[in-house]
Coordinates of C-alpha atoms and ligand atoms in Angstrom, one line a residue:
M1 CA 17.9 55.1 -14.6
H2 CA 20.2 57.6 -13.3
T3 CA 22.7 56.0 -11.1
A4 CA 25.7 57.3 -8.8
A5 CA 28.1 55.4 -10.7
Q6 CA 27.4 57.3 -14.4
E7 CA 29.1 60.8 -12.3
L8 CA 32.4 58.2 -11.6
E9 CA 36.2 57.4 -13.4
F10 CA 36.3 54.1 -13.5
E11 CA 39.5 52.0 -12.2
T12 CA 40.5 48.4 -14.2
V13 CA 41.6 45.8 -11.6
V14 CA 42.9 42.0 -13.5
G15 CA 44.6 39.0 -11.9
L16 CA 46.7 37.3 -14.3
E17 CA 46.9 33.3 -14.7
V18 CA 49.4 32.7 -17.0
H19 CA 50.1 29.1 -18.5
V20 CA 54.2 28.0 -19.7
E21 CA 55.2 25.3 -20.6
L22 CA 58.7 24.3 -19.6
G23 CA 61.2 23.2 -22.0
T24 CA 61.9 18.9 -20.8
R25 CA 62.5 16.7 -23.0
S26 CA 60.1 14.3 -21.9
K27 CA 56.8 14.4 -20.8
I28 CA 55.8 15.3 -17.0
F29 CA 54.3 12.0 -15.7
C30 CA 55.4 9.7 -18.1
G31 CA 58.8 9.2 -21.0
C32 CA 57.2 10.1 -24.6
S33 CA 58.5 13.4 -26.3
T34 CA 58.0 16.4 -25.9
A35 CA 58.9 17.7 -29.4
P36 CA 57.1 19.9 -31.0
G37 CA 56.3 19.7 -35.0
A38 CA 55.9 16.0 -34.8
E39 CA 52.3 14.2 -36.7
P40 CA 49.1 14.2 -35.1
N41 CA 49.5 11.0 -31.9
T42 CA 53.2 9.6 -32.3
Q43 CA 54.4 10.3 -29.7
T44 CA 51.6 9.1 -26.8
C45 CA 52.2 5.8 -24.1
P46 CA 48.8 4.5 -21.8
V47 CA 49.6 6.3 -19.3
C48 CA 49.4 9.9 -20.8
L49 CA 46.8 9.1 -22.4
G50 CA 45.1 8.2 -19.7
Y51 CA 44.5 3.7 -19.6
P52 CA 43.5 2.4 -16.8
G53 CA 46.5 0.3 -14.9
V54 CA 48.9 3.2 -15.7
L55 CA 51.2 4.9 -13.1
P56 CA 52.5 8.0 -13.6
V57 CA 56.2 8.6 -11.9
L58 CA 57.3 12.8 -12.7
N59 CA 59.6 13.5 -13.9
E60 CA 62.3 15.4 -12.0
Q61 CA 64.0 17.3 -14.9
A62 CA 60.3 19.1 -14.8
L63 CA 59.7 19.7 -10.7
A64 CA 63.5 21.0 -10.6
Y65 CA 62.6 23.3 -13.4
A66 CA 59.3 24.9 -11.5
I67 CA 61.0 26.0 -9.2
R68 CA 63.7 27.6 -10.4
A69 CA 60.8 29.3 -12.6
A70 CA 58.9 30.0 -8.8
L71 CA 62.9 31.4 -7.2
A72 CA 62.9 34.3 -9.9
L73 CA 60.1 35.3 -9.7
N74 CA 60.4 35.5 -5.6
C75 CA 58.4 32.4 -4.2
E76 CA 58.2 30.9 -1.5
I77 CA 59.3 27.0 -2.0
A78 CA 56.6 24.7 -0.5
R79 CA 59.0 21.6 1.3
F80 CA 55.1 19.7 0.7
S81 CA 53.6 19.7 -2.3
K82 CA 50.9 17.7 -3.3
F83 CA 48.7 17.0 -6.8
D84 CA 45.5 16.4 -7.5
R85 CA 42.8 15.5 -10.1
K86 CA 40.7 18.4 -11.7
Q87 CA 37.9 16.0 -13.0
Y88 CA 36.5 17.3 -15.5
F89 CA 35.5 16.4 -19.3
Y90 CA 36.1 17.7 -22.6
P91 CA 37.3 15.7 -25.3
D92 CA 41.0 16.4 -26.0
L93 CA 41.5 15.4 -21.9
P94 CA 40.9 11.3 -22.0
K95 CA 41.3 10.8 -18.1
G96 CA 38.7 12.5 -17.3
Y97 CA 40.7 14.8 -15.1
Q98 CA 44.0 17.1 -15.1
I99 CA 46.7 16.3 -12.7
S100 CA 47.6 19.7 -10.8
Q101 CA 47.9 20.9 -7.8
Y102 CA 45.1 22.9 -5.8
D103 CA 45.3 23.1 -2.1
Q104 CA 49.0 22.5 -2.0
P105 CA 50.8 23.8 -4.0
L106 CA 54.4 24.3 -4.9
A107 CA 55.0 27.7 -4.3
H108 CA 53.3 31.0 -4.0
S109 CA 53.9 34.7 -2.3
G110 CA 55.6 35.6 -4.7
W111 CA 56.7 39.2 -6.6
V112 CA 57.7 40.6 -9.7
E113 CA 57.9 44.7 -10.3
I114 CA 57.2 46.1 -13.2
E115 CA 58.2 49.4 -14.7
V116 CA 55.4 51.9 -17.4
G117 CA 55.2 55.1 -17.5
G118 CA 59.0 55.7 -15.5
E119 CA 56.7 54.4 -11.9
T120 CA 58.0 50.5 -10.7
R121 CA 55.2 49.0 -9.4
R122 CA 55.3 44.8 -8.0
I123 CA 52.6 42.5 -9.1
G124 CA 52.6 39.5 -6.3
I125 CA 52.7 36.0 -7.4
V126 CA 50.1 34.8 -5.1
R127 CA 51.2 30.8 -6.5
V128 CA 52.8 28.5 -9.4
H129 CA 51.7 25.2 -10.1
L130 CA 52.9 22.0 -11.0
E131 CA 50.2 20.8 -13.7
E132 CA 50.1 18.5 -16.6
D133 CA 48.8 19.0 -20.9
A134 CA 45.9 19.0 -22.7
G135 CA 44.9 17.7 -25.8
K136 CA 44.8 19.4 -28.7
L137 CA 41.4 20.3 -30.9
L138 CA 41.3 20.1 -34.9
H139 CA 38.6 21.5 -36.1
A140 CA 38.0 20.8 -40.2
G141 CA 37.4 23.8 -41.7
G142 CA 36.3 27.0 -38.9
V143 CA 35.0 26.4 -35.4
V144 CA 31.4 26.7 -36.2
D145 CA 31.6 25.6 -39.3
S146 CA 34.0 23.0 -39.2
G147 CA 31.9 19.2 -40.2
A148 CA 34.5 16.9 -38.1
S149 CA 36.8 17.6 -35.0
Y150 CA 40.1 16.4 -34.8
V151 CA 42.1 15.3 -31.3
D152 CA 45.9 15.2 -31.2
F153 CA 47.0 13.7 -28.0
N154 CA 50.8 15.0 -28.4
R155 CA 50.2 17.5 -26.0
C156 CA 48.6 16.2 -23.5
G157 CA 50.8 15.7 -20.1
V158 CA 53.4 18.3 -22.0
P159 CA 55.0 19.8 -18.1
L160 CA 53.5 23.7 -17.7
I161 CA 53.8 25.8 -14.5
E162 CA 51.1 27.9 -14.4
I163 CA 51.5 31.9 -11.9
V164 CA 49.2 33.6 -10.8
S165 CA 48.8 37.0 -10.5
A166 CA 47.5 38.8 -7.2
P167 CA 44.7 41.2 -8.3
D168 CA 47.1 44.1 -9.3
I169 CA 47.5 45.2 -12.5
R170 CA 45.4 48.6 -13.3
S171 CA 45.6 48.6 -17.1
P172 CA 46.1 46.6 -20.3
E173 CA 49.8 48.6 -21.1
E174 CA 50.6 47.2 -16.7
A175 CA 48.9 43.3 -18.2
R176 CA 52.0 43.7 -20.8
A177 CA 54.6 44.6 -19.8
Y178 CA 53.7 41.5 -16.6
L179 CA 53.5 39.3 -19.6
E180 CA 56.6 40.4 -21.0
K181 CA 58.5 40.6 -17.5
L182 CA 57.3 36.9 -17.6
R183 CA 58.1 35.9 -20.2
A184 CA 62.0 37.3 -20.0
I185 CA 62.2 35.5 -17.1
M186 CA 61.2 31.9 -18.3
I187 CA 63.5 32.5 -20.7
Y188 CA 66.2 34.1 -18.4
T189 CA 66.3 31.3 -16.4
G190 CA 66.1 28.3 -19.5
V191 CA 63.6 26.4 -17.8
S192 CA 60.8 27.5 -21.4
E193 CA 61.2 29.2 -24.2
A194 CA 58.0 31.0 -23.8
R195 CA 56.9 31.0 -27.1
L196 CA 54.1 32.7 -27.4
E197 CA 53.2 32.0 -31.2
M198 CA 53.6 28.1 -30.7
G199 CA 51.0 27.9 -27.4
Q200 CA 54.2 28.0 -25.0
M201 CA 53.3 30.6 -22.8
R202 CA 49.1 31.0 -22.9
A203 CA 47.6 33.3 -20.5
D204 CA 43.4 32.9 -18.5
V205 CA 43.0 37.3 -17.7
N206 CA 39.9 38.1 -15.0
I207 CA 39.2 41.8 -15.3
S208 CA 37.1 43.2 -12.8
V209 CA 35.8 47.7 -12.6
R210 CA 35.3 49.7 -9.7
P211 CA 34.7 53.4 -9.0
V212 CA 37.2 55.2 -8.3
G213 CA 38.3 55.5 -4.9
S214 CA 37.1 52.0 -4.4
T215 CA 38.6 49.1 -2.6
A216 CA 36.2 46.4 -3.0
F217 CA 36.1 44.5 -5.8
G218 CA 33.3 44.3 -8.7
T219 CA 32.2 41.4 -10.3
R220 CA 35.1 39.5 -12.8
T221 CA 34.8 38.3 -15.9
E222 CA 37.6 35.8 -17.5
L223 CA 39.0 35.3 -20.8
K224 CA 40.8 32.5 -22.0
N225 CA 43.1 31.2 -23.5
L226 CA 44.8 34.6 -24.9
S227 CA 47.6 33.4 -26.5
S228 CA 49.0 37.1 -27.6
F229 CA 50.5 40.6 -25.5
R230 CA 47.8 42.8 -27.3
A231 CA 45.0 40.2 -27.5
V232 CA 45.5 40.2 -23.8
M233 CA 45.6 44.3 -24.1
R234 CA 42.7 44.9 -26.6
G235 CA 40.4 42.2 -24.5
I236 CA 41.7 44.1 -20.9
E237 CA 40.6 47.4 -23.3
Y238 CA 37.0 46.2 -24.8
E239 CA 36.0 44.1 -21.0
A240 CA 36.7 46.6 -19.0
R241 CA 34.6 49.5 -21.3
R242 CA 31.8 46.7 -21.5
Q243 CA 31.3 46.2 -17.7
W244 CA 31.4 49.8 -16.8
E245 CA 28.9 50.4 -19.2
V246 CA 26.6 47.6 -17.5
I247 CA 27.8 49.5 -14.0
R248 CA 26.3 52.5 -16.0
A249 CA 22.9 52.0 -17.6
G250 CA 22.3 50.6 -13.7
G251 CA 22.9 46.5 -14.4
E252 CA 25.3 44.1 -12.7
V253 CA 27.9 42.2 -14.1
V254 CA 27.5 38.0 -14.5
Q255 CA 30.4 36.2 -12.7
E256 CA 31.1 34.5 -16.5
T257 CA 33.8 32.9 -18.7
R258 CA 34.2 34.9 -21.8
H259 CA 35.9 35.3 -25.3
F260 CA 38.0 37.5 -26.1
D261 CA 37.1 37.8 -30.4
E262 CA 40.0 38.7 -31.9
E263 CA 39.0 39.4 -35.3
R264 CA 35.8 41.9 -34.3
G265 CA 38.0 43.0 -31.8
I266 CA 35.0 42.1 -28.9
T267 CA 34.0 39.5 -26.0
L268 CA 31.6 36.9 -25.8
S269 CA 29.9 35.0 -23.6
L270 CA 30.9 31.2 -23.4
R271 CA 28.6 28.7 -22.2
G272 CA 30.9 25.3 -21.0
K273 CA 32.4 23.6 -18.3
E274 CA 34.0 26.8 -16.7
E275 CA 30.7 28.2 -16.1
A276 CA 30.2 25.2 -12.9
H277 CA 34.0 26.2 -11.5
D278 CA 33.2 22.7 -9.5
Y279 CA 35.5 20.6 -10.6
R280 CA 35.3 18.4 -7.2
Y281 CA 39.5 18.2 -6.7
F282 CA 40.0 15.3 -5.2
P283 CA 43.9 14.4 -4.1
E284 CA 45.9 12.5 -7.1
P285 CA 46.6 8.6 -5.3
D286 CA 49.2 7.0 -8.1
L287 CA 51.2 10.4 -7.1
P288 CA 53.6 10.6 -4.1
P289 CA 53.5 14.3 -2.0
V290 CA 56.3 16.5 -2.7
V291 CA 58.4 16.8 -0.2
L292 CA 61.8 18.8 -0.4
T293 CA 64.6 19.8 2.0
D294 CA 66.0 23.4 1.8
E295 CA 68.9 21.6 1.1
Q296 CA 67.4 20.4 -3.2
I297 CA 65.7 24.2 -2.4
E298 CA 69.4 26.3 -1.6
K299 CA 71.3 24.6 -4.8
I300 CA 68.6 25.2 -7.5
R301 CA 69.0 28.9 -5.5
A302 CA 72.3 29.4 -5.9
G303 CA 71.9 27.9 -9.8
L304 CA 70.3 30.8 -10.5
P305 CA 71.5 33.0 -13.5
E306 CA 71.3 36.3 -13.2
L307 CA 67.8 37.7 -14.3
P308 CA 66.7 40.4 -16.3
D309 CA 66.7 43.4 -13.1
A310 CA 69.9 42.0 -12.7
R311 CA 71.3 43.2 -15.4
K312 CA 69.8 45.5 -15.9
A313 CA 71.2 47.4 -13.0
R314 CA 74.2 46.4 -13.0
Y315 CA 74.4 48.1 -17.0
V316 CA 73.6 51.2 -15.2
T317 CA 75.9 51.0 -12.6
E318 CA 79.2 49.6 -15.0
Y319 CA 78.4 51.2 -18.7
G320 CA 76.7 54.7 -16.9
L321 CA 73.9 53.9 -19.0
S322 CA 70.5 55.3 -17.7
A323 CA 68.0 52.7 -17.3
Y324 CA 65.8 53.5 -19.6
D325 CA 68.1 52.1 -22.0
A326 CA 69.7 49.3 -19.8
G327 CA 65.5 47.9 -19.5
L328 CA 64.8 47.8 -23.5
I329 CA 68.1 46.3 -24.5
V330 CA 67.7 43.5 -20.9
R331 CA 63.9 42.8 -21.7
D332 CA 65.0 40.2 -25.0
K333 CA 67.5 38.3 -23.9
A334 CA 69.5 37.6 -27.2
V335 CA 69.9 40.9 -27.6
A336 CA 71.8 41.7 -24.5
D337 CA 74.0 38.8 -24.3
F338 CA 75.1 40.2 -27.9
F339 CA 75.3 43.6 -26.6
E340 CA 77.4 41.5 -23.9
E341 CA 79.6 40.3 -25.8
S342 CA 79.6 43.0 -28.0
V343 CA 81.0 45.3 -25.4
R344 CA 83.9 42.5 -24.7
Q345 CA 84.8 42.5 -28.3
Y346 CA 84.5 46.2 -28.4
A347 CA 87.0 46.5 -25.3
K348 CA 86.3 50.6 -25.0
G349 CA 84.7 49.6 -21.3
P350 CA 82.1 52.4 -20.4
A351 CA 82.6 54.8 -23.3
G352 CA 82.1 51.7 -25.7
A353 CA 79.2 50.6 -23.7
K354 CA 77.6 53.8 -25.0
T355 CA 77.8 53.6 -28.5
L356 CA 77.5 50.4 -28.4
A357 CA 73.9 50.8 -26.5
N358 CA 72.8 53.1 -29.2
W359 CA 73.6 51.0 -32.0
V360 CA 71.4 48.5 -30.5
I361 CA 68.8 50.4 -29.7
N362 CA 68.0 52.6 -32.6
E363 CA 69.2 50.2 -34.9
L364 CA 69.0 46.7 -33.9
Q365 CA 66.3 46.6 -32.6
R366 CA 64.2 49.6 -35.6
I367 CA 65.6 46.2 -37.8
L368 CA 64.1 43.9 -35.8
A369 CA 60.8 45.7 -34.9
D370 CA 60.4 46.7 -38.5
R371 CA 60.4 43.0 -40.2
G372 CA 59.3 41.0 -37.5
L373 CA 62.6 39.3 -37.0
E374 CA 64.6 37.7 -33.9
L375 CA 68.0 38.4 -34.0
G376 CA 68.9 34.6 -34.1
Q377 CA 66.8 35.2 -36.9
T378 CA 69.2 36.9 -38.8
P379 CA 73.1 36.9 -39.3
L380 CA 74.3 39.6 -37.7
T381 CA 76.8 38.3 -34.7
P382 CA 79.2 41.2 -32.0
A383 CA 81.8 40.8 -34.4
H384 CA 79.7 42.3 -37.4
L385 CA 79.0 45.2 -35.8
V386 CA 82.1 45.9 -33.7
G387 CA 84.1 45.8 -37.3
M388 CA 81.6 48.1 -38.6
L389 CA 82.2 50.6 -35.2
K390 CA 86.1 50.2 -35.9
L391 CA 85.7 51.5 -39.6
I392 CA 84.0 54.7 -38.2
D393 CA 86.7 55.3 -35.6
E394 CA 89.4 54.8 -38.4
G395 CA 86.8 57.5 -40.2
T396 CA 86.4 54.9 -42.5
I397 CA 82.9 55.6 -42.8
S398 CA 80.8 58.3 -41.7
G399 CA 78.2 57.3 -38.4
K400 CA 75.7 58.0 -40.9
I401 CA 77.2 55.9 -43.0
G402 CA 77.3 53.1 -40.8
K403 CA 74.0 53.2 -40.7
E404 CA 73.4 51.8 -44.7
V405 CA 76.3 48.7 -43.1
F406 CA 74.8 47.7 -40.3
E407 CA 71.4 47.0 -42.6
A408 CA 72.8 45.5 -44.5
M409 CA 75.0 43.3 -42.7
V410 CA 71.4 42.0 -40.9
E411 CA 70.4 41.4 -44.5
T412 CA 73.1 39.7 -46.2
G413 CA 75.6 38.3 -43.4
Q414 CA 78.5 39.9 -44.8
E415 CA 80.9 41.5 -42.8
A416 CA 81.6 45.5 -42.4
A417 CA 84.9 46.2 -44.8
A418 CA 83.1 43.5 -47.5
I419 CA 80.1 45.7 -47.9
V420 CA 81.8 49.1 -47.5
K421 CA 84.4 47.4 -50.2
E422 CA 81.2 46.4 -52.7
R423 CA 79.4 49.8 -52.7
G424 CA 82.1 52.2 -52.6
L425 CA 81.0 54.1 -49.5
V426 CA 84.4 55.2 -48.2
Q427 CA 84.8 58.0 -46.2
V428 CA 85.8 61.0 -49.0
T429 CA 88.5 61.9 -46.4
D430 CA 91.0 64.2 -49.7
E431 CA 90.3 67.9 -48.5
A432 CA 91.5 68.9 -52.2
E433 CA 88.1 66.6 -53.5
L434 CA 85.6 68.4 -50.7
A435 CA 87.2 71.4 -51.2
A436 CA 86.7 71.1 -54.8
I437 CA 83.0 70.1 -54.1
A438 CA 82.4 72.5 -51.7
R439 CA 83.6 75.7 -54.7
Q440 CA 80.7 73.8 -56.6
V441 CA 78.0 73.8 -53.5
I442 CA 78.9 77.5 -53.7
E443 CA 78.8 78.3 -56.8
A444 CA 74.8 76.6 -57.4
N445 CA 73.7 78.3 -54.3
P446 CA 73.9 82.3 -54.6
K447 CA 70.7 83.0 -52.4
V448 CA 72.5 81.3 -49.4
V449 CA 76.2 82.6 -49.8
E450 CA 73.7 85.9 -49.9
D451 CA 72.9 84.9 -46.9
W452 CA 75.8 84.5 -45.4
R453 CA 76.9 87.0 -46.6
K454 CA 74.5 89.3 -44.2
G455 CA 75.9 87.2 -41.1
K456 CA 73.5 83.8 -40.9
A457 CA 75.5 81.3 -39.5
A458 CA 73.1 78.5 -40.0
A459 CA 73.6 79.6 -44.2
A460 CA 77.3 77.0 -43.9
Q461 CA 75.3 74.4 -43.0
F462 CA 73.0 74.1 -45.6
L463 CA 75.9 74.2 -48.2
V464 CA 77.1 71.3 -45.5
G465 CA 74.4 69.3 -46.0
Q466 CA 74.7 69.9 -50.0
V467 CA 78.4 69.1 -49.8
M468 CA 77.1 65.8 -47.9
K469 CA 74.4 64.9 -50.5
A470 CA 77.1 65.3 -53.0
T471 CA 78.8 62.9 -52.5
R472 CA 76.2 60.3 -51.2
G473 CA 77.1 61.3 -47.7
R474 CA 80.7 59.6 -47.5
A475 CA 82.2 63.3 -47.0
N476 CA 83.8 63.6 -43.3
P477 CA 81.5 66.1 -42.4
Q478 CA 83.9 68.0 -39.6
L479 CA 86.8 68.2 -42.8
A480 CA 83.8 69.3 -45.0
G481 CA 82.5 71.7 -42.2
R482 CA 85.7 73.2 -42.2
L483 CA 86.5 73.4 -45.8
V484 CA 82.0 75.1 -46.4
R485 CA 83.3 77.7 -43.9
A486 CA 86.9 78.3 -45.1
A487 CA 85.3 78.6 -48.6
L488 CA 82.6 81.0 -48.1
A489 CA 85.0 83.4 -45.9
E490 CA 87.2 82.8 -49.1
V491 CA 84.2 84.0 -51.5
T492 CA 82.5 86.3 -48.9
G493 CA 85.7 87.7 -47.3
V494 CA 82.6 87.7 -44.1
T495 CA 83.5 85.4 -41.6
N496 CA 80.3 83.5 -39.0
E497 CA 80.8 81.9 -36.3
Ligands
LIG501 ZN1 52.9 9.3 -23.3

């Protein structure tokens, strides 16, 4: 069947529901520890196990963290919100319901800005609400062929915020930028370490497609519990394409929850509790509503730290960094803190800050990415970097050797001076020594000398490169250049500029 849709370009529409575990020491409604890595079922009590007759009590720190996060997401905080019971049956939910917020959430109407391809876009935040996490199922063997499943209730009652975006996201790249921005904000505000690999941040993705130019929303499907940026991007990519193919073939997209199979890179229809979406919410009778005064909210607002966007703007005005470079530095708070402390120790103002930014972006972030490390997992300190830059400034080592020293500092945690000494990397600035090397190089390359004689100025560059090679990069490049040109002029009687 031929349909009009076959001729059209399509647009992807994505909304994200992101769960973030708050970094409180105890759970949201009881005093049990939230410390990760404990033996299964050792951090539980009658409250989080849902015994009859127990009373939950709201953890004030969890509430304060949730408000802090919501304010950082530019939300309005409700003066009155309440808890509800979301009823569903699941093996890791011993009470048979989850305490969450439904019709009156803690916060609403926020936004964050993302930048993709040089374009800044604002993504709306519909709501932020508080809820408790459920337990965890552990399957003996694979999920499909497992002979038994075990349940660990340690995670039951760990405080979560759910951040629901407006359907403002238009591509896998935007979804990634949005998630990275959320993660940075959680880390900057200190409400969560937001480690994806530990399940501290998880995303449900709502996806629909429509012809470009249409304003109506198509039927959406949901991918649940994606736990990496890569999975989110690939899931959106695949699912949008699949939906459009269904429509092009004259079919209809079915509203359903689908599972993203990371290994195969495809989505599969999931049948289960999510299909009905009828949770029979009702107000939680054991918890009083959350009533907040303006003073309480303003006090938390006043305690907000500098957030990534503000820090980026400051790097541009204070240090003269490009918005792009500043953005690369602030997206990881640990790296941004490292950069600022280096700037302070180097004490060379905006010029020094630019030099440091180049090292952080081109070397530090590259090394971390190559090795899959975070800054905190290396022994590198700002003093290391500053110590090395001083060696470059003094002419003890060249910038090129600096890169080798920098990599060694990240690996060993040794000071730059010690590495330079141990590996014999001190820059050769001895004129007589370099002049001798320049003459050897000229003798060994008669063809290049002939080019010079014919007026080819670039020939000198090649010979300087040979001097650098002969000294294993230790020659002072400016001095080597001057000596090579002088020697060429002497040998050929020709001066090229
Ligand atoms: Zn408990």
